[in-house]
């Protein structure tokens, strides 16, 4: 895929200030408890994390480490817990901020609006509507947000699909696309509303190696052009392509550093090729 194939969907056409200047996403002493009573599970245990407006970061860890839960909280799909197992408030308060907005202070309608404006999601399973065309699937978030007219949204949807190599599949129903094509449509849909940040949960987990590489290259190009991206993955090769790698264990962050500094290249003498991060 050409390195100039994808334009980062930022309103001003260029990267924002240094990623460390003003966090786009910020977790403050974030806790998440699931269940109640004897079955309560303390999934996240006081996570602090800041993601800048042009950062490309990966979050890795064993299954059950809390990485996907953290991603959903950062994207406003869930809310952090405010009290521990003994009903004692967390101090400092458990908070997630999206572009400066405290998600705890927003009602469901306000949070949904913020999420639709600021965040694009890509999941392991594409969740496309099979009775809709590729172009229509991409346009659905734009129809909901209402920033563009229907014709403008359809034109933008077509442009995004063309940038992702699907210009000849605009009107093809989602269930008639290959797995790799469906995931590229899902990425286009995530970019539709010019999100400030793209959040991806195991985006290559359901793809073969060839299509995984295509998707990885798309993220590389977007990240290089200033799009903020966070990827949760077990795929070590994909995680290493980010500029920053956050590792989680038992609901807490145990390391946070440039990806290249944390993980040696599979081609390094004496280092075997790896795919999964097992914690």
XYZ file of C-alpha atoms in Angstrom:
279
model
C 0.000 0.000 0.000
C 1.376 3.427 -0.894
C 2.529 5.588 1.986
C 0.550 8.515 0.575
C -2.622 6.513 0.142
C -4.403 7.665 3.275
C -4.904 11.173 4.549
C -5.077 11.534 8.318
C -8.621 12.765 9.022
C -7.753 15.911 10.980
C -9.646 19.113 10.452
C -6.568 21.273 9.856
C -4.782 18.777 7.635
C -1.763 18.363 9.881
C -0.626 16.949 13.198
C -1.443 18.756 16.409
C 0.978 19.869 19.095
C 3.420 17.533 20.770
C 1.582 14.456 22.127
C 2.884 15.171 25.619
C 1.605 18.780 25.675
C -2.140 18.277 26.147
C -3.515 14.747 26.620
C -6.307 13.829 24.265
C -7.281 10.893 26.477
C -6.483 10.690 30.173
C -7.166 8.023 32.764
C -6.899 9.162 36.390
C -6.729 6.428 39.038
C -9.133 4.378 36.930
C -10.791 1.393 38.582
C -13.371 -0.973 37.135
C -15.223 -3.525 39.213
C -17.529 -6.077 37.637
C -20.049 -8.169 39.510
C -21.003 -7.789 43.144
C -20.685 -9.438 46.507
C -18.555 -12.570 46.572
C -18.267 -12.570 42.776
C -16.885 -9.042 42.353
C -13.918 -8.806 40.005
C -11.586 -5.818 40.339
C -10.604 -5.642 36.641
C -8.699 -2.323 36.681
C -6.735 -1.197 39.727
C -5.833 2.472 39.723
C -4.656 2.994 36.150
C -3.097 6.341 35.207
C -2.485 6.960 31.508
C -2.284 9.959 29.171
C -2.411 9.745 25.379
C -1.366 12.729 23.275
C -3.163 14.108 20.264
C -0.799 12.534 17.694
C 0.353 9.404 19.546
C 0.312 5.886 18.117
C 0.325 3.517 21.093
C -0.288 -0.169 21.642
C -1.553 -1.864 24.806
C -0.448 -5.446 25.365
C -0.826 -8.070 28.052
C -2.177 -11.520 28.763
C -5.873 -12.279 28.444
C -7.646 -10.884 31.504
C -5.033 -8.211 32.169
C -7.622 -5.439 31.674
C -6.372 -3.982 28.386
C -9.688 -4.163 26.504
C -11.597 -2.873 29.537
C -9.242 0.115 29.656
C -9.725 0.736 25.933
C -13.517 0.788 26.280
C -13.270 3.232 29.182
C -10.909 5.506 27.250
C -13.402 5.542 24.380
C -16.466 6.231 26.515
C -18.098 2.861 25.876
C -18.081 2.209 29.602
C -17.644 4.247 32.778
C -15.082 3.776 35.565
C -16.199 2.509 38.956
C -16.262 5.084 41.751
C -16.170 2.866 44.870
C -14.226 -0.189 45.956
C -15.521 -3.546 47.190
C -16.242 -2.007 50.601
C -18.182 0.922 49.059
C -15.374 3.376 49.864
C -14.873 6.130 47.231
C -11.579 5.994 45.379
C -9.134 8.768 46.215
C -8.290 10.466 43.937
C -11.575 9.956 42.073
C -11.630 7.395 39.268
C -11.959 9.480 36.091
C -11.592 9.280 32.293
C -11.229 12.468 30.248
C -11.831 12.630 26.483
C -10.441 15.837 24.999
C -10.776 17.495 28.398
C -14.347 16.294 29.045
C -14.864 14.312 32.256
C -16.947 11.323 31.116
C -18.245 10.761 34.660
C -19.964 14.157 34.557
C -21.781 13.459 31.271
C -25.168 11.812 30.949
C -25.636 8.960 28.482
C -26.789 11.208 25.635
C -23.892 13.632 26.120
C -21.383 10.795 26.329
C -22.745 9.189 23.162
C -22.423 12.506 21.341
C -18.845 13.004 22.517
C -17.968 9.454 21.536
C -19.452 9.874 18.065
C -17.590 13.159 17.530
C -14.195 12.276 18.963
C -13.649 8.516 18.820
C -13.512 5.936 16.039
C -13.665 2.234 16.952
C -12.318 -0.828 15.153
C -13.002 -4.233 16.688
C -11.815 -7.774 16.011
C -15.176 -8.488 14.392
C -16.224 -5.824 11.926
C -19.900 -5.531 12.999
C -20.993 -4.372 9.547
C -24.676 -4.443 8.615
C -24.801 -7.211 6.045
C -27.843 -5.854 4.198
C -26.083 -2.518 3.600
C -23.415 -1.783 1.009
C -19.820 -1.012 1.956
C -20.451 2.672 1.240
C -23.639 2.767 3.314
C -21.906 1.091 6.255
C -19.197 3.738 6.208
C -21.784 6.515 6.070
C -23.880 5.404 9.047
C -21.835 7.319 11.686
C -21.999 10.438 9.492
C -25.763 10.154 9.158
C -26.024 9.912 12.953
C -23.730 12.868 13.645
C -25.417 15.088 11.067
C -22.352 17.165 10.206
C -22.692 16.392 6.497
C -25.688 16.186 4.170
C -26.557 12.724 2.875
C -24.909 13.396 -0.487
C -21.790 14.782 1.200
C -21.641 11.777 3.506
C -21.944 9.340 0.596
C -19.198 11.186 -1.264
C -16.935 11.121 1.774
C -17.673 7.426 2.360
C -16.710 6.638 -1.226
C -13.477 8.638 -0.888
C -12.462 6.783 2.281
C -13.121 3.400 0.688
C -11.105 4.370 -2.379
C -8.194 5.405 -0.148
C -8.323 1.958 1.433
C -8.266 0.178 -1.909
C -11.987 -0.588 -2.095
C -13.080 1.833 -4.789
C -14.527 -1.016 -6.848
C -16.562 -2.395 -3.917
C -18.614 0.661 -2.944
C -22.000 -0.869 -3.664
C -21.180 -4.442 -2.732
C -23.158 -5.774 0.232
C -21.060 -6.316 3.340
C -21.710 -10.064 3.413
C -20.220 -10.378 -0.082
C -16.846 -8.958 0.953
C -13.867 -10.985 2.121
C -12.762 -10.827 5.753
C -9.923 -8.454 4.946
C -12.212 -6.225 2.882
C -14.799 -6.143 5.673
C -12.166 -5.012 8.161
C -11.020 -2.243 5.814
C -14.639 -1.087 5.544
C -14.766 -1.082 9.349
C -11.650 1.115 9.456
C -13.186 3.505 6.926
C -16.339 3.640 9.059
C -14.215 4.419 12.143
C -12.600 7.328 10.262
C -15.869 8.674 8.880
C -16.456 11.439 11.439
C -12.836 12.647 11.466
C -12.231 11.252 14.971
C -9.609 12.742 17.215
C -8.526 9.216 18.158
C -8.868 5.765 16.620
C -9.261 2.888 19.098
C -8.731 -0.651 17.838
C -9.348 -3.843 19.819
C -7.542 -6.837 18.267
C -8.070 -5.418 14.738
C -6.103 -8.250 13.088
C -7.242 -11.021 15.413
C -9.676 -12.471 12.874
C -7.480 -12.058 9.777
C -4.881 -14.141 7.990
C -1.289 -12.917 7.810
C -1.676 -11.192 4.410
C -4.713 -9.178 5.458
C -3.188 -8.514 8.887
C -0.257 -6.860 7.123
C -2.598 -4.732 4.998
C -4.423 -3.525 8.110
C -1.120 -2.900 9.932
C 0.096 -0.766 7.022
C -3.097 1.289 7.151
C -2.487 2.063 10.824
C 1.174 2.863 10.056
C 0.152 5.412 7.431
C -2.492 7.009 9.617
C -0.105 7.240 12.560
C 2.621 8.763 10.416
C 0.221 11.511 9.355
C -0.710 12.505 12.907
C -3.791 10.414 13.662
C -3.935 9.423 17.350
C -4.273 5.633 17.576
C -4.462 3.115 20.402
C -4.361 -0.571 19.529
C -5.017 -3.406 21.957
C -3.460 -6.578 20.602
C -1.867 -9.942 21.355
C 0.046 -9.663 18.078
C 3.565 -8.647 19.055
C 4.494 -7.744 15.476
C 1.575 -5.301 15.279
C 2.261 -3.902 18.756
C 5.861 -3.128 17.832
C 4.746 -0.944 14.931
C 3.318 1.596 17.373
C 5.673 4.244 18.724
C 4.712 3.535 22.340
C 3.881 0.258 24.060
C 1.953 -0.028 27.321
C 2.028 -3.411 29.029
C -0.624 -4.479 31.538
C -0.756 -7.216 34.152
C -3.558 -7.914 36.634
C -5.385 -4.666 35.940
C -2.379 -2.379 36.239
C 0.235 -0.865 33.940
C 3.622 -2.485 34.523
C 5.614 -0.776 31.757
C 5.190 2.181 29.412
C 7.964 3.039 26.972
C 8.789 3.445 23.280
C 7.873 0.182 21.567
C 11.284 -0.316 19.980
C 12.959 0.030 23.378
C 10.757 -2.617 24.973
C 10.747 -5.377 22.385
C 13.772 -6.510 20.347
C 13.279 -7.009 16.647
C 12.411 -10.600 15.646
C 15.351 -10.392 13.269
C 17.845 -9.715 16.047
C 20.393 -12.571 16.387
C 19.348 -14.906 19.170
C 15.808 -13.523 19.349
C 13.172 -15.918 17.964
C 10.259 -14.659 15.898
C 7.204 -14.092 18.107
C 3.569 -13.299 17.534
C 1.777 -13.358 20.866
C 2.355 -11.426 24.049
C 1.561 -13.789 26.913
C 2.430 -11.431 29.752
